[in-house]
Amino acid sequence: MSLKPWREVAVPHEDVRKGTFKQSEFAADITSVNNGQAPAEYQDPELFFKRTYITEGMKRLLDQVLRRLSGGDGDPVIQLQTAFGGGKTHTMLAVWHVAHASLTADRLAGVGPILDAAGLTGLVSAKVAVLDGTAHDPAKPKEHAGLLVNTLWGELGWQLGAEKGYEIVKAADQSGTAPSKETLKQLLNQYAPCVILIDELTAYIRQFGEKPLSGGTYDSNITFVQTLTEAVKNVPRAVVLASLPESENEAGGTQGQRTLLALEKYFGRIQALWKPVTAEESFEIVRRRLFDGIVDGAARSETIAAFARMYDEQGNLFPDEYRSSEYRKRLEDAYPVHPEVFDRLYEEWSSLENFQRTRGVLKLMAKVIHTLWKEGNSDPLVMPGSLPINDSETKNELVQYLDKGWDPVCDRDIDGKNAASTQLDTTDSRFGSLQACRRVTRSLFLGTAPDSGSRQSGRIRGMTKKEVLAGCACPGQGLAVYADALTRLVDRLHYINGNDDRWWFDTRPNLRSEMEERKKSIPDEAVYTHIIDELRTAIRPGPNFDGVHVAVPHQDVPDDESLRLIVVPPVIAYGKDSATCSKYCLEAVVKRGDKPLVHQN
């Protein structure tokens, strides 16, 4: 079966094809957008929504914001708290564009249906204030048109109403004390409808110590959060969105953890729930950001049907869920990437401390798609076995999240120029025709590398043969080749480990590697001496032989009528040098030193 390569069906965006994308472009920065300095894909509302997949969480949040700004029953305070890279900032940018209403809803892809569901006829233009904790220095005032603003509440007043807005909170800003709830109600009422977007608040407040700074004190900033949330609740057309880290580790240090607990207390009192990005939603997020679209729908359908048929007809070789109609739907949604890639990234890799769920996947897949496009990859889908780990940038993008020690594993075993997998593919045409060994090791690496060390000690380690095949096999290929490749690799590689029907990679060498390293430190002479000693202990004269002579010179064997057994010295290997071995054996029965034997028995 000849299926069209993914590259002929789903063409990447120009910046991905050419490799001109910048990693920073995948990092949404709300302050840059607010200042008008962000890349076009974030700054331009039409382009932003064209490349943005509106997830269930984003849809619900936009619904609440639009209802609130229109004077309806929307939530006044929404706390966005998910794992690192869960899409919080991107969601805030969607709110920023909707609230500014610089374009009508019909030009913002996906926004119209949200308005219809909320029973609204159009967008409401609102004032927007962005309080970004990483853009403010608590020890240094910010200057606006010659006016020095010290605190977050001073910044809020300025962004909502310039000089007049600042005047309302001026006294509190200059004294560093939190404004009262009534003061904030006055500010919000005067500039409603309004949206306040608060990002990285924990990072800002945790910097305060015992001494007051120009930004106030630790307590005054915590009090500001409390009074702001209470004030917004009482202003019908005002809404606050605040992002908080999900874990104490992300909060940073003892002070950060203390700050996070305090903020959760006040935001949690009147917060609305928000659903983070799911693995299925990431399919469309990646497709919109990295691909122009599907240019051959018939070829796409043919590929999906072929994979579904393979999983159905050879179901005993793949995980059980691959045969379900739900999995076929996942193949359709994820095309041109195999769902297994997303599953591994979202299940294993997102458990790593620094791997960002959305941004991390985008950064990695941008590198992968660019490299595969450049190399002319002809796979029908981008699979775990397709990942070009031999490409230094792709490898570095992956190993940066792992513990130290993965570079030699990749280079020696998985996909390096001199890797054992590459050598097997090169020397065995059966493997080489499919790059079977490299596809197996890439699949194993993607699925098991994050489990190294003690981090995931509670999980069952490794991948089954079915899971490995799922990451490699394409319709029309002989699946036995991949099973055989796995067997050969288990016997050959230094960093592959196994237990029952599960295999995994680790930075610690396996027993085979340990054996070979120890062998290098022992001279051959010592090995031969040990073998001879063991043979002399194991082989004794008995009813069959009157004498046993292990690795001795000819002249040391008595010339008599007794039946004797002579054991060839281990330094003489029959398989490697049969002529030398035959000569030794012949001389042993016809000569004693330089003289012929009398009893040639």
Coordinates of C-alpha atoms in Angstrom, one line a residue:
M1 CA 0.0 0.0 0.0
S2 CA 1.4 3.4 -1.0
L3 CA 0.1 6.2 1.3
K4 CA 0.9 9.8 0.6
P5 CA 3.6 11.2 2.9
W6 CA 2.2 13.6 5.5
R7 CA 4.3 16.4 4.0
E8 CA 2.2 16.3 0.8
V9 CA -1.1 16.4 2.7
A10 CA -0.5 18.9 5.5
V11 CA 2.0 21.6 4.6
P12 CA 3.7 23.4 7.6
H13 CA 3.6 27.2 7.9
E14 CA 6.4 28.9 6.1
D15 CA 8.3 29.8 9.2
V16 CA 8.3 26.1 10.3
R17 CA 9.4 24.9 6.8
K18 CA 12.3 27.4 6.7
G19 CA 13.2 27.1 10.3
T20 CA 12.9 30.8 10.8
F21 CA 10.5 30.5 13.8
K22 CA 11.9 31.8 17.1
Q23 CA 11.4 29.9 20.3
S24 CA 10.2 33.1 21.9
E25 CA 7.3 33.2 19.5
F26 CA 5.8 30.2 21.3
A27 CA 6.0 32.1 24.6
A28 CA 2.9 34.4 24.9
D29 CA 3.8 37.6 26.7
I30 CA 0.8 39.6 27.8
T31 CA 2.8 42.7 28.6
S32 CA 4.3 42.8 25.1
V33 CA 0.8 42.6 23.6
N34 CA -0.4 45.3 26.0
N35 CA 2.5 47.5 24.9
G36 CA 1.9 46.8 21.2
Q37 CA 5.3 45.1 20.8
A38 CA 4.4 41.5 20.4
P39 CA 4.8 39.4 17.2
A40 CA 1.9 39.6 14.7
E41 CA 0.5 36.2 15.6
Y42 CA -0.2 37.6 19.1
Q43 CA -0.7 41.3 18.4
D44 CA -3.1 41.1 15.5
P45 CA -6.5 39.9 16.8
E46 CA -7.6 38.4 13.5
L47 CA -4.4 36.4 13.1
F48 CA -4.4 35.5 16.8
F49 CA -7.8 33.8 16.6
K50 CA -7.0 32.3 13.2
R51 CA -4.1 30.4 14.7
T52 CA -5.8 29.8 18.1
Y53 CA -7.9 26.8 18.9
I54 CA -10.5 27.7 21.4
T55 CA -10.4 25.0 24.0
E56 CA -13.3 24.1 26.3
G57 CA -11.6 26.0 29.1
M58 CA -11.1 29.1 26.9
K59 CA -14.6 28.9 25.6
R60 CA -16.1 28.8 29.1
L61 CA -13.9 31.7 30.3
L62 CA -14.7 33.9 27.3
D63 CA -18.4 33.2 27.9
Q64 CA -18.1 34.4 31.5
V65 CA -16.1 37.5 30.6
L66 CA -18.5 38.5 27.8
R67 CA -21.5 38.0 30.1
R68 CA -19.9 40.0 32.8
L69 CA -18.9 42.9 30.6
S70 CA -22.4 43.0 29.2
G71 CA -23.9 43.4 32.7
G72 CA -25.0 39.8 32.9
D73 CA -24.4 36.9 35.3
G74 CA -20.7 36.3 34.5
D75 CA -18.2 35.5 37.3
P76 CA -16.4 38.5 38.7
V77 CA -13.2 36.8 39.6
I78 CA -11.6 34.0 37.6
Q79 CA -8.5 32.2 38.9
L80 CA -6.4 30.4 36.3
Q81 CA -4.4 27.7 38.1
T82 CA -2.9 24.9 36.1
A83 CA 0.4 23.1 35.6
F84 CA 3.3 25.0 34.1
G85 CA 2.5 25.7 30.4
G86 CA -1.2 24.9 30.8
G87 CA -2.3 27.7 28.5
K88 CA -3.1 30.4 31.1
T89 CA -1.3 33.3 29.4
H90 CA -2.7 32.4 25.9
T91 CA -6.2 32.4 27.4
M92 CA -5.6 35.8 28.9
L93 CA -4.5 37.1 25.5
A94 CA -7.9 35.9 24.1
V95 CA -9.6 37.9 26.8
W96 CA -7.4 40.9 26.0
H97 CA -8.4 40.9 22.4
V98 CA -12.1 40.3 23.0
A99 CA -12.3 43.0 25.6
H100 CA -10.6 45.6 23.3
A101 CA -13.1 44.7 20.6
S102 CA -10.9 46.4 18.0
L103 CA -12.6 44.1 15.4
T104 CA -16.1 42.8 15.1
A105 CA -16.8 39.2 16.2
D106 CA -17.2 37.9 12.6
R107 CA -13.5 38.6 12.0
L108 CA -12.4 36.7 15.1
A109 CA -12.5 32.9 14.3
G110 CA -14.6 31.0 16.9
V111 CA -15.8 34.0 18.9
G112 CA -19.2 34.4 17.1
P113 CA -20.6 31.0 18.4
I114 CA -19.6 32.0 21.9
L115 CA -21.6 35.3 21.6
D116 CA -24.5 33.4 20.2
A117 CA -24.5 30.9 23.1
A118 CA -24.4 33.7 25.6
G119 CA -27.3 35.4 23.8
L120 CA -25.3 38.5 23.0
T121 CA -25.4 40.5 19.8
G122 CA -21.8 41.8 19.7
L123 CA -18.6 42.5 21.6
V124 CA -18.4 45.1 24.4
S125 CA -15.4 47.5 24.2
A126 CA -13.8 47.6 27.7
K127 CA -10.9 49.2 29.5
V128 CA -8.1 46.6 30.0
A129 CA -5.4 46.8 32.7
V130 CA -2.5 44.3 32.7
L131 CA -0.7 43.7 36.0
D132 CA 2.3 41.5 35.1
G133 CA 4.4 40.6 38.1
T134 CA 7.5 40.0 36.0
A135 CA 7.2 43.4 34.4
H136 CA 7.2 45.4 37.7
D137 CA 10.1 45.9 40.0
P138 CA 8.8 46.3 43.6
A139 CA 11.9 48.5 44.4
K140 CA 11.6 50.8 41.4
P141 CA 8.7 53.1 40.4
K142 CA 7.5 53.0 36.7
E143 CA 7.3 56.3 34.8
H144 CA 4.2 57.2 32.8
A145 CA 4.3 60.6 31.0
G146 CA 6.5 62.0 33.7
L147 CA 4.5 60.5 36.5
L148 CA 6.1 58.0 38.9
V149 CA 3.9 55.1 39.8
N150 CA 5.0 52.9 42.7
T151 CA 2.5 50.1 43.3
L152 CA 0.3 47.7 41.5
W153 CA -2.7 49.7 42.5
G154 CA -1.1 52.8 41.2
E155 CA -0.5 51.0 37.9
L156 CA -4.1 49.8 37.9
G157 CA -5.4 53.4 38.2
W158 CA -3.0 54.6 35.5
Q159 CA -3.9 51.9 33.0
L160 CA -7.7 52.3 33.5
G161 CA -7.8 56.1 33.4
A162 CA -4.4 57.7 32.9
E163 CA -3.9 60.8 35.2
K164 CA -7.5 60.9 36.3
G165 CA -7.5 57.2 37.2
Y166 CA -4.3 57.5 39.0
E167 CA -5.6 60.4 41.0
I168 CA -8.2 58.1 42.7
V169 CA -5.5 55.9 44.2
K170 CA -2.7 58.4 44.4
A171 CA -2.6 58.7 48.1
A172 CA -2.4 55.0 48.6
D173 CA 0.2 54.6 45.9
Q174 CA 2.5 57.3 47.4
S175 CA 2.2 55.9 50.9
G176 CA 2.6 52.2 49.9
T177 CA -0.6 51.3 51.7
A178 CA -3.4 49.3 50.1
P179 CA -6.4 51.3 48.9
S180 CA -9.7 50.6 50.6
K181 CA -12.5 48.6 49.0
E182 CA -14.5 51.8 48.5
T183 CA -11.6 53.5 46.7
L184 CA -11.2 50.6 44.3
K185 CA -15.0 50.4 43.8
Q186 CA -14.9 54.1 42.8
L187 CA -12.1 53.4 40.3
L188 CA -13.8 50.4 38.8
N189 CA -17.2 52.0 38.6
Q190 CA -15.8 55.0 36.8
Y191 CA -14.1 53.0 34.1
A192 CA -16.4 50.0 33.8
P193 CA -16.8 48.0 31.7
C194 CA -13.3 46.9 32.5
V195 CA -11.0 43.8 32.6
I196 CA -8.1 43.4 35.0
L197 CA -5.6 40.7 33.9
I198 CA -3.1 39.7 36.6
D199 CA -0.2 37.4 35.6
E200 CA 2.8 36.2 37.7
L201 CA 1.5 37.8 40.8
T202 CA 3.2 35.3 43.1
A203 CA 6.6 36.1 41.5
Y204 CA 6.0 39.8 42.2
I205 CA 4.8 39.6 45.9
R206 CA 7.3 37.0 47.0
Q207 CA 10.1 39.6 46.5
F208 CA 9.0 41.7 49.4
G209 CA 10.9 41.2 52.7
E210 CA 10.6 42.9 56.0
K211 CA 11.6 46.4 54.8
P212 CA 9.1 48.5 52.8
L213 CA 9.9 49.1 49.1
S214 CA 8.5 51.6 46.7
G215 CA 5.9 49.0 45.7
G216 CA 4.7 48.8 49.3
T217 CA 5.0 45.9 51.7
Y218 CA 4.2 42.2 51.6
D219 CA 1.1 42.8 53.7
S220 CA -0.1 45.8 51.7
N221 CA 0.1 43.8 48.5
I222 CA -1.8 40.9 50.0
T223 CA -4.4 43.3 51.3
F224 CA -4.7 44.9 47.9
V225 CA -5.6 41.5 46.4
Q226 CA -8.2 41.0 49.1
T227 CA -9.8 44.4 48.6
L228 CA -9.7 44.2 44.8
T229 CA -11.5 40.9 44.7
E230 CA -14.2 42.2 47.1
A231 CA -14.5 45.5 45.1
V232 CA -14.9 43.7 41.7
K233 CA -17.6 41.5 43.1
N234 CA -19.6 44.7 43.7
V235 CA -19.1 46.4 40.3
P236 CA -21.4 44.7 37.8
R237 CA -19.4 45.2 34.6
A238 CA -15.9 44.6 36.0
V239 CA -14.0 41.3 35.9
V240 CA -10.6 40.1 37.2
L241 CA -8.5 37.2 35.8
A242 CA -5.5 36.1 37.8
S243 CA -3.0 33.3 37.0
L244 CA -1.4 31.4 39.9
P245 CA 1.1 28.5 39.7
E246 CA -0.4 25.1 40.4
S247 CA 2.3 23.8 42.7
E248 CA 4.5 25.0 45.5
N249 CA 7.6 24.1 43.5
E250 CA 6.5 26.6 40.8
A251 CA 5.9 29.2 43.4
G252 CA 9.6 29.3 44.2
G253 CA 11.1 29.0 47.7
T254 CA 9.6 29.4 51.1
Q255 CA 8.5 32.9 50.5
G256 CA 6.9 32.0 47.2
Q257 CA 5.0 29.1 48.8
R258 CA 3.8 31.4 51.6
T259 CA 2.6 33.9 49.0
L260 CA 0.8 31.3 46.9
L261 CA -1.1 30.0 50.0
A262 CA -2.2 33.6 50.8
L263 CA -3.3 34.4 47.3
E264 CA -5.2 31.1 47.0
K265 CA -7.1 32.0 50.2
Y266 CA -8.4 35.3 48.7
F267 CA -8.8 34.4 45.1
G268 CA -10.3 31.1 46.1
R269 CA -13.2 32.7 48.0
I270 CA -14.9 33.8 44.8
Q271 CA -13.0 32.2 42.0
A272 CA -14.6 30.4 39.0
L273 CA -13.3 27.1 37.8
W274 CA -11.2 26.9 34.6
K275 CA -10.3 23.8 32.6
P276 CA -6.7 23.5 31.3
V277 CA -5.7 22.2 27.9
T278 CA -6.3 18.5 27.3
A279 CA -4.2 16.2 25.1
E280 CA -7.0 16.0 22.5
E281 CA -7.2 19.8 22.4
S282 CA -3.5 20.0 21.8
F283 CA -4.0 18.2 18.5
E284 CA -5.7 21.2 17.0
I285 CA -3.5 23.7 18.9
V286 CA -0.4 22.2 17.2
R287 CA -2.1 21.9 13.8
R288 CA -3.2 25.5 13.7
R289 CA 0.1 26.9 14.9
L290 CA 2.4 24.7 12.8
F291 CA 0.5 23.8 9.6
D292 CA -1.3 25.8 6.9
G293 CA -4.0 23.2 6.7
I294 CA -5.0 20.0 4.9
V295 CA -4.4 20.3 1.1
D296 CA -5.5 16.7 0.2
G297 CA -8.5 15.6 2.2
A298 CA -8.8 12.3 0.3
A299 CA -5.2 11.3 1.0
R300 CA -5.7 12.1 4.7
S301 CA -8.8 9.9 4.8
E302 CA -7.0 7.1 3.0
T303 CA -4.1 7.2 5.5
I304 CA -6.5 7.2 8.5
A305 CA -8.5 4.3 7.1
A306 CA -5.3 2.3 6.4
F307 CA -4.0 2.7 10.0
A308 CA -7.4 1.9 11.4
R309 CA -7.6 -1.3 9.2
M310 CA -4.1 -2.3 10.3
Y311 CA -5.0 -2.0 14.0
D312 CA -8.2 -3.9 13.4
E313 CA -6.8 -6.8 11.4
Q314 CA -3.6 -7.2 13.5
G315 CA -5.1 -6.2 16.8
N316 CA -3.1 -8.8 18.8
L317 CA 0.1 -6.9 17.9
F318 CA -1.2 -3.4 19.2
P319 CA -2.7 -2.0 22.4
D320 CA -6.4 -2.9 22.7
E321 CA -7.7 0.7 22.5
Y322 CA -6.2 1.0 19.0
R323 CA -9.1 -1.0 17.6
S324 CA -11.9 1.3 18.9
S325 CA -13.9 3.8 16.9
E326 CA -12.7 6.4 19.5
Y327 CA -9.1 5.8 18.5
R328 CA -10.0 6.3 14.8
K329 CA -11.5 9.6 15.7
R330 CA -8.2 10.5 17.5
L331 CA -6.3 9.6 14.4
E332 CA -8.4 12.1 12.4
D333 CA -8.1 14.8 15.0
A334 CA -4.3 14.5 15.4
Y335 CA -3.4 14.2 11.7
P336 CA -0.6 14.6 10.5
V337 CA 0.8 13.6 13.9
H338 CA 0.1 10.2 15.4
P339 CA -1.8 10.4 18.7
E340 CA 0.9 8.3 20.4
V341 CA 3.3 11.3 20.1
F342 CA 0.9 13.5 22.0
D343 CA 0.0 10.8 24.5
R344 CA 3.7 10.4 25.4
L345 CA 4.3 14.1 25.7
Y346 CA 1.2 14.8 27.8
E347 CA 1.4 11.7 30.0
E348 CA 5.1 11.2 30.5
W349 CA 6.9 14.4 29.6
S350 CA 4.4 16.8 31.2
S351 CA 5.2 15.2 34.5
L352 CA 8.8 16.7 34.3
E353 CA 9.2 19.8 36.4
N354 CA 10.2 22.2 33.6
F355 CA 8.2 20.8 30.7
Q356 CA 5.4 23.2 29.7
R357 CA 2.3 21.4 28.6
T358 CA 1.4 23.6 25.6
R359 CA 4.5 25.7 24.9
G360 CA 6.8 22.7 25.4
V361 CA 4.9 20.6 22.9
L362 CA 4.8 23.4 20.4
K363 CA 8.5 24.1 20.7
L364 CA 9.5 20.5 20.3
M365 CA 7.1 19.7 17.4
A366 CA 8.2 22.9 15.6
K367 CA 11.8 21.5 15.6
V368 CA 10.6 18.0 14.7
I369 CA 8.4 19.1 11.8
H370 CA 11.1 21.5 10.4
T371 CA 13.8 18.8 10.5
L372 CA 11.6 16.1 9.0
W373 CA 10.5 18.5 6.2
K374 CA 14.1 19.4 5.5
E375 CA 15.2 15.7 5.4
G376 CA 12.3 14.8 3.1
N377 CA 10.7 12.4 5.6
S378 CA 8.1 10.2 3.7
D379 CA 6.2 8.6 6.7
P380 CA 2.4 8.8 6.3
L381 CA 2.2 10.1 9.9
V382 CA 4.7 11.8 12.2
M383 CA 5.2 9.0 14.7
P384 CA 7.4 8.4 17.8
G385 CA 9.6 6.4 15.5
S386 CA 9.9 9.3 13.2
L387 CA 11.5 11.7 15.7
P388 CA 14.9 12.8 14.4
I389 CA 16.8 12.4 17.6
N390 CA 20.0 12.4 15.5
D391 CA 19.4 16.1 14.9
S392 CA 21.2 18.0 17.6
E393 CA 18.6 20.6 18.1
T394 CA 15.8 18.1 18.4
K395 CA 17.8 16.0 20.8
N396 CA 18.8 19.1 22.9
E397 CA 15.2 20.2 23.1
L398 CA 14.3 16.8 24.6
V399 CA 17.2 16.1 26.9
Q400 CA 17.2 19.6 28.5
Y401 CA 14.2 18.5 30.5
L402 CA 15.8 15.2 31.7
D403 CA 18.4 14.4 34.3
K404 CA 22.0 14.6 33.2
G405 CA 23.6 11.8 31.3
W406 CA 21.2 11.3 28.3
D407 CA 23.6 12.6 25.6
P408 CA 25.7 9.5 25.6
V409 CA 22.6 7.3 25.7
C410 CA 21.3 9.0 22.6
D411 CA 24.6 9.0 20.8
R412 CA 25.7 5.4 21.6
D413 CA 22.4 3.5 21.6
I414 CA 19.4 5.5 20.1
D415 CA 20.1 7.6 17.1
G416 CA 23.6 8.9 16.8
K417 CA 25.8 8.6 13.8
N418 CA 27.7 5.8 15.4
A419 CA 24.9 4.4 17.5
A420 CA 24.4 0.7 17.7
S421 CA 20.9 1.1 16.3
T422 CA 22.3 2.9 13.2
Q423 CA 24.9 0.2 12.7
L424 CA 22.3 -2.5 12.8
D425 CA 20.2 -0.7 10.3
T426 CA 23.3 -0.2 8.1
T427 CA 24.5 -3.8 8.2
D428 CA 21.2 -5.6 7.9
S429 CA 19.2 -4.6 4.9
R430 CA 16.0 -6.1 6.3
F431 CA 16.2 -3.6 9.2
G432 CA 17.7 -0.8 7.1
S433 CA 14.9 -0.7 4.5
L434 CA 12.6 0.5 7.3
Q435 CA 15.1 2.1 9.7
A436 CA 13.6 -0.4 12.0
C437 CA 16.2 -0.3 14.8
R438 CA 16.2 3.5 14.9
R439 CA 12.4 3.6 14.9
V440 CA 12.3 1.2 17.8
T441 CA 14.9 3.1 19.9
R442 CA 13.2 6.5 19.2
S443 CA 9.9 5.1 20.2
L444 CA 11.3 3.6 23.4
F445 CA 13.2 6.8 24.2
L446 CA 10.1 9.0 23.9
G447 CA 8.0 6.7 26.0
T448 CA 10.5 5.8 28.8
A449 CA 13.1 8.5 29.2
P450 CA 11.0 10.7 31.6
D451 CA 10.7 7.7 34.0
S452 CA 14.5 7.6 34.7
G453 CA 15.7 8.0 38.2
S454 CA 13.4 7.9 41.2
R455 CA 10.9 10.6 40.0
Q456 CA 8.4 8.1 38.7
S457 CA 9.1 5.2 41.1
G458 CA 5.4 4.6 41.7
R459 CA 4.8 3.8 38.0
I460 CA 5.3 0.5 36.2
R461 CA 8.4 1.1 34.2
G462 CA 8.9 0.5 30.5
M463 CA 6.9 -0.2 27.4
T464 CA 5.4 -3.5 26.2
K465 CA 6.2 -4.9 22.7
K466 CA 2.7 -3.8 21.6
E467 CA 3.4 -0.2 22.6
V468 CA 6.8 -0.2 20.9
L469 CA 5.2 -1.5 17.7
A470 CA 2.5 1.2 17.9
G471 CA 5.1 3.9 17.8
C472 CA 6.9 2.4 14.7
A473 CA 4.7 0.5 12.4
C474 CA 2.9 1.8 9.3
P475 CA 0.4 0.0 7.0
G476 CA 2.0 -2.3 4.5
Q477 CA 5.1 -3.0 6.5
G478 CA 6.1 -6.4 7.9
L479 CA 5.5 -6.0 11.7
A480 CA 7.8 -8.9 12.4
V481 CA 10.8 -6.7 11.4
Y482 CA 10.2 -4.4 14.3
A483 CA 9.8 -7.3 16.7
D484 CA 13.0 -8.8 15.5
A485 CA 14.7 -5.4 15.7
L486 CA 13.7 -5.1 19.4
T487 CA 15.1 -8.6 20.1
R488 CA 18.5 -7.7 18.4
L489 CA 18.6 -4.3 20.2
V490 CA 18.1 -5.9 23.6
D491 CA 21.1 -8.2 23.0
R492 CA 23.2 -5.3 21.7
L493 CA 22.5 -2.0 23.4
H494 CA 24.2 -0.7 26.6
Y495 CA 21.5 1.4 28.1
I496 CA 18.4 -0.6 27.4
N497 CA 16.8 -2.5 30.3
G498 CA 14.0 -5.0 30.5
N499 CA 11.8 -7.0 32.8
D500 CA 9.3 -9.5 31.6
D501 CA 7.6 -7.9 28.6
R502 CA 8.7 -4.3 29.3
W503 CA 11.7 -2.4 28.1
W504 CA 13.1 1.0 28.9
F505 CA 16.1 3.3 28.5
D506 CA 18.1 4.6 31.4
T507 CA 21.3 6.6 31.9
R508 CA 22.7 3.7 34.0
P509 CA 24.4 1.0 31.8
N510 CA 22.8 -2.4 31.9
L511 CA 24.6 -5.6 33.0
R512 CA 26.0 -6.2 29.5
S513 CA 27.7 -2.9 29.4
E514 CA 29.0 -3.4 33.0
M515 CA 30.4 -6.8 32.0
E516 CA 32.2 -5.3 28.9
E517 CA 33.6 -2.5 30.9
R518 CA 35.0 -4.8 33.6
K519 CA 36.3 -7.1 30.9
K520 CA 38.5 -4.3 29.5
S521 CA 40.2 -3.9 32.9
I522 CA 41.2 -7.6 33.1
P523 CA 44.3 -8.7 31.0
D524 CA 43.9 -11.8 28.9
E525 CA 46.6 -13.6 30.8
A526 CA 44.6 -13.3 34.0
V527 CA 41.5 -14.7 32.3
Y528 CA 43.4 -17.6 30.9
T529 CA 45.0 -18.4 34.3
H530 CA 41.5 -18.4 35.9
I531 CA 40.1 -20.7 33.2
I532 CA 42.9 -23.1 33.6
D533 CA 42.5 -23.2 37.4
E534 CA 38.8 -23.8 37.0
L535 CA 39.3 -26.6 34.5
R536 CA 41.9 -28.3 36.7
T537 CA 39.4 -28.3 39.5
A538 CA 36.5 -29.5 37.4
I539 CA 38.3 -32.3 35.4
R540 CA 39.9 -35.0 37.6
P541 CA 41.4 -38.4 36.7
G542 CA 38.8 -41.2 37.1
P543 CA 37.6 -44.5 35.5
N544 CA 38.0 -43.1 32.0
F545 CA 41.4 -41.5 32.2
D546 CA 44.5 -42.3 34.2
G547 CA 45.7 -38.7 34.0
V548 CA 44.4 -35.3 33.1
H549 CA 46.7 -32.6 31.7
V550 CA 45.3 -29.1 31.4
A551 CA 47.2 -26.6 29.2
V552 CA 50.6 -28.1 29.7
P553 CA 53.6 -28.3 27.4
H554 CA 54.0 -31.7 25.5
Q555 CA 57.2 -32.6 27.4
D556 CA 55.3 -32.6 30.7
V557 CA 53.0 -35.5 29.6
P558 CA 54.5 -38.9 30.6
D559 CA 55.2 -41.3 27.7
D560 CA 53.6 -44.5 29.1
E561 CA 50.8 -46.9 28.5
S562 CA 48.2 -45.0 30.6
L563 CA 45.2 -43.3 28.9
R564 CA 45.5 -39.6 29.4
L565 CA 43.3 -36.6 28.6
I566 CA 45.0 -33.5 27.3
V567 CA 43.0 -30.2 27.4
V568 CA 44.0 -27.6 24.8
P569 CA 45.2 -24.3 26.4
P570 CA 42.5 -21.6 26.2
V571 CA 44.9 -19.3 24.4
I572 CA 44.4 -21.5 21.4
A573 CA 40.8 -21.0 20.1
Y574 CA 39.6 -23.5 17.5
G575 CA 37.0 -21.2 15.9
K576 CA 39.5 -18.3 15.4
D577 CA 42.6 -20.3 14.5
S578 CA 41.8 -23.9 13.6
A579 CA 45.2 -24.6 12.0
T580 CA 47.1 -23.8 15.2
C581 CA 44.7 -25.9 17.3
S582 CA 45.0 -28.8 14.9
K583 CA 48.8 -28.6 15.0
Y584 CA 48.8 -28.6 18.8
C585 CA 46.5 -31.6 19.0
L586 CA 48.6 -33.6 16.4
E587 CA 51.9 -32.9 18.2
A588 CA 50.4 -33.7 21.6
V589 CA 49.8 -37.4 20.5
V590 CA 53.0 -37.9 18.4
K591 CA 55.7 -35.9 20.2
R592 CA 57.1 -35.3 23.6
G593 CA 59.0 -32.1 23.3
D594 CA 61.4 -32.6 20.3
K595 CA 61.3 -36.4 20.4
P596 CA 58.6 -38.7 19.0
L597 CA 56.3 -40.5 21.5
V598 CA 56.8 -44.2 22.0
H599 CA 53.2 -44.7 23.3
Q600 CA 51.1 -42.6 21.0
N601 CA 47.9 -43.2 23.0

